mmCIF file of C-alpha atoms in Angstrom:
data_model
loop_
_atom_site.group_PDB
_atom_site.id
_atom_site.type_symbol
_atom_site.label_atom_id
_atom_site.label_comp_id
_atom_site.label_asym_id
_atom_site.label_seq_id
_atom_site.Cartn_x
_atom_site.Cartn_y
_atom_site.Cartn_z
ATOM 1 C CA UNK N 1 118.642 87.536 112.471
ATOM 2 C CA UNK N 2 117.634 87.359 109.187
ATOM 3 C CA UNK N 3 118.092 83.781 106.896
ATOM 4 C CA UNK N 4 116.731 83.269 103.294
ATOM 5 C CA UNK N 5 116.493 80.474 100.934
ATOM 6 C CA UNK N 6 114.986 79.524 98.146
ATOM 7 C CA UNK N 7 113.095 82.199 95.858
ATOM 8 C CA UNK N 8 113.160 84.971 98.405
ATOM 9 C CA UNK N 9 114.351 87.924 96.824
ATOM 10 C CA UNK N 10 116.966 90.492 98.511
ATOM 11 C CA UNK N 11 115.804 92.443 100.736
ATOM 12 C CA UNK N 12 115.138 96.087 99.428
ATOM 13 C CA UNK N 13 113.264 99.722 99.867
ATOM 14 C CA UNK N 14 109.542 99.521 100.302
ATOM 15 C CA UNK N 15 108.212 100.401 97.168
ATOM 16 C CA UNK N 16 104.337 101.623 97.212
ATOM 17 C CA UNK N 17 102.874 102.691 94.198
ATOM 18 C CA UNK N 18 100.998 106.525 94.226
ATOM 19 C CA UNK N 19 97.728 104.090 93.395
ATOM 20 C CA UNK N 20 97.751 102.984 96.667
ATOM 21 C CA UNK N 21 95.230 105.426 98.884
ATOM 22 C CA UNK N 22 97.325 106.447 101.736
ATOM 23 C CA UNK N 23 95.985 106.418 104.785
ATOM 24 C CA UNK N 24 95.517 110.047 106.508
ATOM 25 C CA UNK N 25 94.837 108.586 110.378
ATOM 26 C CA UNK N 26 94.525 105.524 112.481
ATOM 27 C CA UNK N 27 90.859 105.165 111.549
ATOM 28 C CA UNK N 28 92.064 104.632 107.745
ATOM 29 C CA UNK N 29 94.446 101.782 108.779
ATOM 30 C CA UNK N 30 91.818 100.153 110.339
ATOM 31 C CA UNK N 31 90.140 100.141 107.030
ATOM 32 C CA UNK N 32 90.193 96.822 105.236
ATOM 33 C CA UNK N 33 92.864 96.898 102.476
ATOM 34 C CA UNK N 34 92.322 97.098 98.676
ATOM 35 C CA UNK N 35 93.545 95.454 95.599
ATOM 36 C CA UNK N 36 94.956 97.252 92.889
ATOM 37 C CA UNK N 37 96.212 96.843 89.712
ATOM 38 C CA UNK N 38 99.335 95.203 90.721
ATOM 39 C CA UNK N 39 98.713 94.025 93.706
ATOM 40 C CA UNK N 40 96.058 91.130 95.244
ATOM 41 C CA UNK N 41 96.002 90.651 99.001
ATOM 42 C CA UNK N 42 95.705 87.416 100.232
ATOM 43 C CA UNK N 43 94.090 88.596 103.787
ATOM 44 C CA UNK N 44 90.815 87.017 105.470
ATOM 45 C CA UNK N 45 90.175 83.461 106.677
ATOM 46 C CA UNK N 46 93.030 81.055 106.018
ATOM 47 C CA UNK N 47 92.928 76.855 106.666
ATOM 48 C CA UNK N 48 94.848 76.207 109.897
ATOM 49 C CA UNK N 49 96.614 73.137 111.649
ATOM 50 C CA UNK N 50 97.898 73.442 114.934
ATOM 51 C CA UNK N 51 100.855 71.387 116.586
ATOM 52 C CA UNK N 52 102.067 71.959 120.220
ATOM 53 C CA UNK N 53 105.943 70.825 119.133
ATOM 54 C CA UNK N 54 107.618 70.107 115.775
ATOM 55 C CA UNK N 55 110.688 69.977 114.723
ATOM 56 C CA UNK N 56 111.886 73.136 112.222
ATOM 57 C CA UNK N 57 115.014 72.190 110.724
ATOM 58 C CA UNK N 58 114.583 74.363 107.248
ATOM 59 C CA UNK N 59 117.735 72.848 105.923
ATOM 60 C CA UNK N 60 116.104 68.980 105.408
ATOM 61 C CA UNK N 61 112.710 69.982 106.094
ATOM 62 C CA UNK N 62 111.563 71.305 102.507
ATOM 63 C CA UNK N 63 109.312 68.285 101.909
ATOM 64 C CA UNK N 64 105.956 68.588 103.836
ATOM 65 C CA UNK N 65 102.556 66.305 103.475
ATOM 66 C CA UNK N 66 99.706 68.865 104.044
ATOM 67 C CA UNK N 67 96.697 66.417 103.426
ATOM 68 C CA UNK N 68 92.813 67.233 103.138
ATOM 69 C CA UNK N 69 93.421 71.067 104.355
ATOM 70 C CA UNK N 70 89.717 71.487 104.455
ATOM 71 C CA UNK N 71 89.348 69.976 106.938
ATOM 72 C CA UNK N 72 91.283 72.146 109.258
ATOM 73 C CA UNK N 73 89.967 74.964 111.667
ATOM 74 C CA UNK N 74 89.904 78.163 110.096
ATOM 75 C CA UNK N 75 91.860 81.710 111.044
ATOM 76 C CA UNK N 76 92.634 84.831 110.272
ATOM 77 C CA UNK N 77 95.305 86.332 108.647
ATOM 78 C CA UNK N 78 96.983 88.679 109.794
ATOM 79 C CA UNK N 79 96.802 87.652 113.417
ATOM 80 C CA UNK N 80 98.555 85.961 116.290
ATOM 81 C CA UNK N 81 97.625 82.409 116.801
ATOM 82 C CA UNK N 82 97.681 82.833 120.324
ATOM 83 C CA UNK N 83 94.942 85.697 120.324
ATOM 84 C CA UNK N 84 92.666 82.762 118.495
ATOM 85 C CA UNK N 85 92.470 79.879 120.527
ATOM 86 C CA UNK N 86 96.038 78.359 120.333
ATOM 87 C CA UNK N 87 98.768 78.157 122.451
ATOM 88 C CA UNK N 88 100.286 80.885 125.368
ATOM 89 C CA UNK N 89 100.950 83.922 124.767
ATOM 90 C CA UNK N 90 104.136 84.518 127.249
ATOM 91 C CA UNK N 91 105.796 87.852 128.174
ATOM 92 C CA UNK N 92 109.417 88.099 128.239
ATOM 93 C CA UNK N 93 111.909 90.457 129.444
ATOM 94 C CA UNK N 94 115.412 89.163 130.069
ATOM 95 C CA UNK N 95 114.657 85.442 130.031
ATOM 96 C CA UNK N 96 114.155 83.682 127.004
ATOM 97 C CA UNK N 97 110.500 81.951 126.694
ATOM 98 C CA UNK N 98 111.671 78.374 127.889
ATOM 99 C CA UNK N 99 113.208 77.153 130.413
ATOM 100 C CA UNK N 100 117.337 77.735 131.708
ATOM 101 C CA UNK N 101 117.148 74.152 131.356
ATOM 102 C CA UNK N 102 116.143 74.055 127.683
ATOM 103 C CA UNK N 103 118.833 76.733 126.352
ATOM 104 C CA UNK N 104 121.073 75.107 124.136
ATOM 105 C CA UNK N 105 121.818 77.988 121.613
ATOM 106 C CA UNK N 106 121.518 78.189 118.828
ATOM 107 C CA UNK N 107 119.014 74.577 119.125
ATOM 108 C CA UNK N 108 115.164 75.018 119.781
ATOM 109 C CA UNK N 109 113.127 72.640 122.197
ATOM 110 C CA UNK N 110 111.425 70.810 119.625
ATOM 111 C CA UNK N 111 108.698 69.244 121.758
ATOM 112 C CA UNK N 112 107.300 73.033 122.822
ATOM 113 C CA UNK N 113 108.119 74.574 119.214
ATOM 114 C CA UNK N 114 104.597 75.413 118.628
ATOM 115 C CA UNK N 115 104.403 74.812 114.586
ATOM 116 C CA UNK N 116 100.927 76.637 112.537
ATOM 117 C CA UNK N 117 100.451 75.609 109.093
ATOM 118 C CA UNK N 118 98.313 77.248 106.966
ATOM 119 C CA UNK N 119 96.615 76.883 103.774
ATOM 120 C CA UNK N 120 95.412 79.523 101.450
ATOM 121 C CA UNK N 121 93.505 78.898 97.841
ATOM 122 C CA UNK N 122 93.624 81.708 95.235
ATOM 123 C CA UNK N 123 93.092 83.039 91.738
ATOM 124 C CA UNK N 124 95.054 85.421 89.474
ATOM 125 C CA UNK N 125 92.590 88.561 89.209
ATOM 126 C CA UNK N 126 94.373 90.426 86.854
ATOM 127 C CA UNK N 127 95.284 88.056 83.435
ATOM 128 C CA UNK N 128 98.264 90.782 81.994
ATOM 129 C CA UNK N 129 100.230 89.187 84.769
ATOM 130 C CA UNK N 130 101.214 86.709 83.076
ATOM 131 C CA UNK N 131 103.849 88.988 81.577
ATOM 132 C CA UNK N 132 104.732 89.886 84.462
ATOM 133 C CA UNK N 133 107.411 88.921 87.640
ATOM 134 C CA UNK N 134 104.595 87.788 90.491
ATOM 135 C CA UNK N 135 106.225 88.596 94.005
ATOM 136 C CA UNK N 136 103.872 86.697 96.995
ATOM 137 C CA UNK N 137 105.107 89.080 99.973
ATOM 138 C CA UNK N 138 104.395 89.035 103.783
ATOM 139 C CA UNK N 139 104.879 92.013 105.414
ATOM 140 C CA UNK N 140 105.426 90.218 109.322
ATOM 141 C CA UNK N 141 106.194 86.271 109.887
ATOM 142 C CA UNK N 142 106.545 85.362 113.341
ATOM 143 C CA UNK N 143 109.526 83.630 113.925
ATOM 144 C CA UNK N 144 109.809 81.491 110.878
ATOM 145 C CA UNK N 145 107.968 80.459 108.363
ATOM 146 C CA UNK N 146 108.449 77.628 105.307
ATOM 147 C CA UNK N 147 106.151 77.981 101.761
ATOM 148 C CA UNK N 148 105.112 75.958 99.416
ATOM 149 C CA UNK N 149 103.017 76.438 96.229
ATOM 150 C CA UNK N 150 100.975 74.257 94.399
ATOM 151 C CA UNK N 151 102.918 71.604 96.039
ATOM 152 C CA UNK N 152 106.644 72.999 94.829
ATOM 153 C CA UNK N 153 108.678 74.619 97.773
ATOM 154 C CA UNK N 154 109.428 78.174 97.644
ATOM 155 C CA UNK N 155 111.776 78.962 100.129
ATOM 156 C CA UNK N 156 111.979 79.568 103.829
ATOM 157 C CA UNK N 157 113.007 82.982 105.798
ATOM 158 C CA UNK N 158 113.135 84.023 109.399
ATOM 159 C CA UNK N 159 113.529 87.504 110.795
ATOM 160 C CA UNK N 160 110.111 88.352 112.601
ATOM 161 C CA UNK N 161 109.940 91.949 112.169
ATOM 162 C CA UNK N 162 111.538 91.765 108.325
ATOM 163 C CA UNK N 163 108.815 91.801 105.278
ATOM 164 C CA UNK N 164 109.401 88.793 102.873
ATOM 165 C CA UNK N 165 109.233 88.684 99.392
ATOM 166 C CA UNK N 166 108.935 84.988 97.044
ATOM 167 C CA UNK N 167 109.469 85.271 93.154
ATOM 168 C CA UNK N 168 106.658 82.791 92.389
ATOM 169 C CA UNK N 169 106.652 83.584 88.568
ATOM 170 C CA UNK N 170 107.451 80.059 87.586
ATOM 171 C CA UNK N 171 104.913 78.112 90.394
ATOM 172 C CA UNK N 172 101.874 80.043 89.957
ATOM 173 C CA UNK N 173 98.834 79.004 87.649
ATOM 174 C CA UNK N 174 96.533 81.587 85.645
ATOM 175 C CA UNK N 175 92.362 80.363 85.324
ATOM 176 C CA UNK N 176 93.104 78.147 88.057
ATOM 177 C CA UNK N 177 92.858 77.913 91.993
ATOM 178 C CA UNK N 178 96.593 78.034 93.301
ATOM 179 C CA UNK N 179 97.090 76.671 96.754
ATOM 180 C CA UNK N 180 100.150 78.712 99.203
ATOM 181 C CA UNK N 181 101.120 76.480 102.136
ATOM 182 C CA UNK N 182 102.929 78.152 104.562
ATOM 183 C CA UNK N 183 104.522 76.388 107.688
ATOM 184 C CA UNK N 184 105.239 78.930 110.577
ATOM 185 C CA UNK N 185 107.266 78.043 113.640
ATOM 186 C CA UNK N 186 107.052 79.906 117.037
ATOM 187 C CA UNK N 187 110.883 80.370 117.525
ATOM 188 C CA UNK N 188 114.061 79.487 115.911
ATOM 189 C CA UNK N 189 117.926 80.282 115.793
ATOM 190 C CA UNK N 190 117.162 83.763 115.594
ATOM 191 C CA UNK N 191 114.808 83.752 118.699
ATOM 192 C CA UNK N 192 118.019 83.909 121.047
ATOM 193 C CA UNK N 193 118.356 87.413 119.599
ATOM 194 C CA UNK N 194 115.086 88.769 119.119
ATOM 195 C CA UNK N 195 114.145 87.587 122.883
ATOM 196 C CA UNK N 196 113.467 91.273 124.486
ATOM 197 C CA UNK N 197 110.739 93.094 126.164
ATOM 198 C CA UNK N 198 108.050 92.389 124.410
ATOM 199 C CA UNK N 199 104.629 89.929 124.382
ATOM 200 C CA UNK N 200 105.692 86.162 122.755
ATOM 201 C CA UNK N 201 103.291 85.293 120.270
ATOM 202 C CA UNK N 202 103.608 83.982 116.813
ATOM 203 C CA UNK N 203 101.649 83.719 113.616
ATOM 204 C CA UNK N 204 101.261 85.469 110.110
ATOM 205 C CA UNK N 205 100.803 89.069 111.744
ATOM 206 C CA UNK N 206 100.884 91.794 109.013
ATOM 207 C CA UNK N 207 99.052 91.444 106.104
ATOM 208 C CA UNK N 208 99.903 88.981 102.753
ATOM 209 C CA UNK N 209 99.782 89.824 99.132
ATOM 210 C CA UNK N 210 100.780 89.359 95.554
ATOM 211 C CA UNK N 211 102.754 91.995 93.922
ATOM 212 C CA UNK N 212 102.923 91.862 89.948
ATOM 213 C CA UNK N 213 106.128 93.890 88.567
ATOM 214 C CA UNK N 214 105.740 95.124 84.651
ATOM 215 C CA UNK N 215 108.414 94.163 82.370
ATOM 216 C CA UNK N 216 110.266 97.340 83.613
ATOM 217 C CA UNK N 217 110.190 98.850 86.945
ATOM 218 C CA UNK N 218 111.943 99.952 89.892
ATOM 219 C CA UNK N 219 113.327 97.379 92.166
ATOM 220 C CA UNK N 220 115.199 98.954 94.585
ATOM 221 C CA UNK N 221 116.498 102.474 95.285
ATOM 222 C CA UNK N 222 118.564 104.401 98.108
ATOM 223 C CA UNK N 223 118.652 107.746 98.645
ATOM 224 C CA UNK N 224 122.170 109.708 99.904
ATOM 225 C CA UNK N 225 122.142 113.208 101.675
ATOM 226 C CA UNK N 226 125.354 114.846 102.147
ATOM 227 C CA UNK N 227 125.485 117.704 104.149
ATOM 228 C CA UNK N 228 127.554 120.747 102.877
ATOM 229 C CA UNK N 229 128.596 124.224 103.167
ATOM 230 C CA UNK N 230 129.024 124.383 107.016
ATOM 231 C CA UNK N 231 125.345 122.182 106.810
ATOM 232 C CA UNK N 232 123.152 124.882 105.135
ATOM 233 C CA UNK N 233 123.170 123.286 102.032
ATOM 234 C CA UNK N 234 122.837 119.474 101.042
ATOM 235 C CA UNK N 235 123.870 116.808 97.903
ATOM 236 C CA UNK N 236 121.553 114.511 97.365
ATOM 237 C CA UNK N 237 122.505 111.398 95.726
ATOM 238 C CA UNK N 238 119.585 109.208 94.534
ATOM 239 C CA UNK N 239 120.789 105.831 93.293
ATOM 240 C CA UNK N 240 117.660 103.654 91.461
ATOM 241 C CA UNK N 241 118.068 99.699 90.629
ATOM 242 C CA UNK N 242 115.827 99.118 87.371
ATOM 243 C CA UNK N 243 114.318 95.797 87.422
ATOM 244 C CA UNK N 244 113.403 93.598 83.979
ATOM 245 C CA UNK N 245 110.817 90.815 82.949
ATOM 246 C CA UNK N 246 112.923 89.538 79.906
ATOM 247 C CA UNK N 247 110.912 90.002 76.898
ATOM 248 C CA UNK N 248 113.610 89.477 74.259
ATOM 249 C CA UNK N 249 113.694 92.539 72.730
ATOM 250 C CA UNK N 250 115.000 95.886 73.693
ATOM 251 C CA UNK N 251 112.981 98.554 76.252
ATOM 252 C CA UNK N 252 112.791 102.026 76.701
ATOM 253 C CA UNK N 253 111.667 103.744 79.285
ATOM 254 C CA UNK N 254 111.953 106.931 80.852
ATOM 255 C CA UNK N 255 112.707 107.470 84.200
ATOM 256 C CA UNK N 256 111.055 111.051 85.957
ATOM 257 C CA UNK N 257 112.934 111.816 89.288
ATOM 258 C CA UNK N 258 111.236 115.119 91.278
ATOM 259 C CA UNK N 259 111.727 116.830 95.057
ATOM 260 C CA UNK N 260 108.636 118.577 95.736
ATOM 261 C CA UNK N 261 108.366 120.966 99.045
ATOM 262 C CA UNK N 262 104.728 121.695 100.007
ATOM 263 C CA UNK N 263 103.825 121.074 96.431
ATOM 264 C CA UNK N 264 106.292 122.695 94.914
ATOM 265 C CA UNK N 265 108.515 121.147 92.492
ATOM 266 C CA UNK N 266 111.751 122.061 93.884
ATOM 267 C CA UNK N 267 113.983 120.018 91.496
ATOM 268 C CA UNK N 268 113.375 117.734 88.700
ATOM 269 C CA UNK N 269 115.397 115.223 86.095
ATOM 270 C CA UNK N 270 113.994 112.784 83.474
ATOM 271 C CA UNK N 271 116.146 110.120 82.481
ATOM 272 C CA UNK N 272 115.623 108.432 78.952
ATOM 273 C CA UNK N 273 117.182 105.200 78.290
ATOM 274 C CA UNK N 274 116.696 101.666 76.889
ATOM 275 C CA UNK N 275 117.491 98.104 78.015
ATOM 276 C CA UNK N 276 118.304 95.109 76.039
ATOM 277 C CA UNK N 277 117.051 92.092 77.645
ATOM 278 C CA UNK N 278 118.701 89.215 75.496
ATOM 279 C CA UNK N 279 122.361 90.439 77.264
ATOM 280 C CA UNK N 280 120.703 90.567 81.180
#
């Protein structure tokens, strides 16, 4: 069950850039994870408050006093609070996580809603990004999660097993330390139906990172097969969403689409075109 508001952009096709090593086994996931030019991860040791029950009403709740952070208990991120000292982890199959007694769907037992908050302090690396669209994503948020930055709320999402994406373009500061609060509750709404087979445990999971987009670039794309000619042959429709910082002035770009087989250019098309911001 997936719920956004605020700056969280739609939701869209994975895009990794060819900079990015890929990672040829299991040993090379393990591997701590790099920046690159246009993108900063946010991974390692994050400030942490703990709270057995809280409430987690993200329509009123966008207002939140995070005090002197540093002098919280520290944790990692990506990981599940449970693994680090904090709550129960709980297995659950058929049942939901609480009690018969508690269900009240779609409302959450407030008083054993465990609630993490975390704080994170940052700088921009790269400077050029301040031409740029800055994206803060999280790949896995587990159940729901609220952020803030430099004390202005972002937005709030829930769908545990959903990456997120915040346009932060407008909140973040350049030669200065930025501070991401992020608010993360153990189960809401959407808990009734994601409650399967599976371990219970909450927390910021997958990795975190900034994302800069250039002033042009791809945003989203889908990709249509249609089978033909008794299905020994194939159509492929490739539709691409191109994405602007506006700049006032007009853009060109080109646009190189290629299918490769074993690394052999099969088929290829370049598209040349420009883009007048000052009418998007």
């Amino acid at each position: 069950m997936l719920i956004k508001e605020g700056t969280t952009e739609p939701t869209h096709t994975q895009i990794y850039s060819t900079r990015q090593p890929i990672a040829n086994s299991i040993d090379d996931l393990l591997l701590p994870k790099h920046d690159t030019k246009y993108r900063q991860y946010l991974d390692g040791q994050a400030w942490f408050s703990f709270d057995q029950g809280s409430c987690y009403n993200h329509n009123t709740e966008q207002h939140l006093s995070f005090g002197n952070y540093v002098n919280w208990d520290t944790i990692a991120v990506p990981s599940v609070w449970q693994r680090q000292g904090y709550g129960i982890p709980r297995y659950t199959n058929i049942q939901m996580p609480f009690s018969v007694q508690e269900l009240n769907p779609p409302m959450i037992p407030e008083h054993i809603n465990e609630t993490g908050k975390y704080a994170i302090e940052f700088d921009i690396k790269q400077l050029f990004w301040s031409n740029c669209k800055i994206l803060l994503h999280f790949e896995g948020v587990k159940s729901a999660c609220k952020v803030w930055l430099n004390n202005t709320y972002i937005g709030y999402s829930q769908g545990s097993y959903t990456p997120i994406e915040f346009d932060i373009t407008e909140s973040v500061k350049f030669n200065a330390i930025n501070v991401l609060f992020v608010q993360v509750n153990r189960w809401c709404e959407g808990s009734y139906l994601e409650d399967q087979d599976c371990w219970d445990m909450s927390g910021i999971y997958r990795s975190v990172y900034l994302m800069a987009r250039p002033n042009i670039h791809i945003a989203d794309y889908s990709i249509n097969t249609e089978l033909i000619d008794c299905y020994t042959n194939a159509v492929m429709a490739v539709d691409i969403d191109i994405g602007i910082v506006p700049l006032n002035n007009t853009i060109n770009y080109q646009l190189s689409i290629s299918l490769s087989y074993e690394g052999d250019i099969i088929e290829q098309d370049n598209i040349i075109s420009s883009i007048d911001d000052k009418v998007q």
